[in-house]
Coordinates of C-alpha atoms in Angstrom, one line a residue:
M1 CA 88.3 149.2 177.4
R2 CA 90.1 152.3 176.9
E3 CA 88.9 155.4 178.0
L4 CA 90.1 158.6 176.1
L5 CA 89.8 162.0 178.2
V6 CA 89.9 164.7 175.7
F7 CA 91.1 167.9 176.5
A8 CA 91.7 171.4 174.3
G9 CA 95.0 172.3 176.1
R10 CA 98.4 170.4 176.8
E11 CA 98.6 171.6 180.2
D12 CA 95.2 170.6 181.1
A13 CA 95.8 167.0 180.0
E14 CA 99.2 166.9 181.4
E15 CA 97.7 168.1 184.9
V16 CA 94.9 165.3 184.8
A17 CA 97.4 162.4 183.9
E18 CA 99.4 163.5 186.8
T19 CA 96.2 163.7 189.2
L20 CA 95.2 160.3 187.8
G21 CA 98.6 158.8 188.4
E22 CA 98.5 159.9 192.1
W23 CA 94.9 158.7 192.6
F24 CA 95.5 155.3 190.9
P25 CA 98.9 154.4 191.4
A26 CA 98.5 150.7 190.0
L27 CA 98.1 152.6 186.5
G28 CA 101.5 154.8 186.4
V29 CA 101.0 158.0 184.9
P30 CA 98.7 157.8 181.9
R31 CA 99.9 158.8 178.5
V32 CA 98.9 161.9 176.9
V33 CA 98.9 162.1 173.2
R34 CA 98.3 164.8 170.5
E35 CA 95.3 164.2 168.1
T36 CA 95.0 166.2 165.0
L37 CA 91.3 166.0 163.6
A38 CA 91.2 165.0 160.0
G39 CA 91.3 168.1 157.8
E40 CA 92.6 170.5 160.4
D41 CA 94.8 172.9 158.9
D42 CA 95.6 174.6 162.1
A43 CA 97.8 172.7 164.6
E44 CA 96.5 175.1 167.1
D45 CA 93.1 173.1 166.9
A46 CA 94.7 169.9 167.9
Q47 CA 93.3 168.0 170.9
W48 CA 95.1 166.5 173.8
I49 CA 94.1 163.0 175.0
V50 CA 95.0 161.2 178.2
V51 CA 94.4 157.6 177.7
V52 CA 93.6 155.2 180.5
A53 CA 92.3 151.5 181.1
G54 CA 91.2 149.4 183.8
L55 CA 89.0 151.6 185.6
D56 CA 85.9 150.5 187.3
E57 CA 82.6 152.4 187.4
A58 CA 83.3 154.0 190.7
A59 CA 86.8 155.2 189.5
L60 CA 85.2 156.5 186.2
L61 CA 82.8 158.5 188.3
Q62 CA 86.1 160.4 189.8
V63 CA 87.7 160.6 186.5
D64 CA 84.5 162.2 185.0
E65 CA 84.4 164.9 187.8
L66 CA 87.9 165.8 187.2
V67 CA 87.6 165.9 183.5
E68 CA 84.7 168.2 183.8
R69 CA 86.8 171.0 186.3
Y70 CA 89.1 170.8 183.0
E71 CA 86.4 171.3 180.6
G72 CA 87.1 167.9 178.9
W73 CA 85.1 164.9 178.2
R74 CA 85.6 161.3 178.1
E75 CA 84.9 158.7 175.5
T76 CA 85.0 155.0 175.5
E77 CA 87.1 153.1 173.0

């Protein structure tokens, strides 16, 4: 399963991706992608997504704490 970590700002997403790469070196540095919501006219409203896969429940608890510090959230895909 893939986890999508969603943030309002690019810098937050990039910092989280770098931190996850340090915490879980086997993952490498996760991808950061921009997601524009359907119907959005203003590009400023786009969300930034960090995509990770292959984490166990213990790791996801750590990820949730990190994401919360950056005012983001996690979705399972």
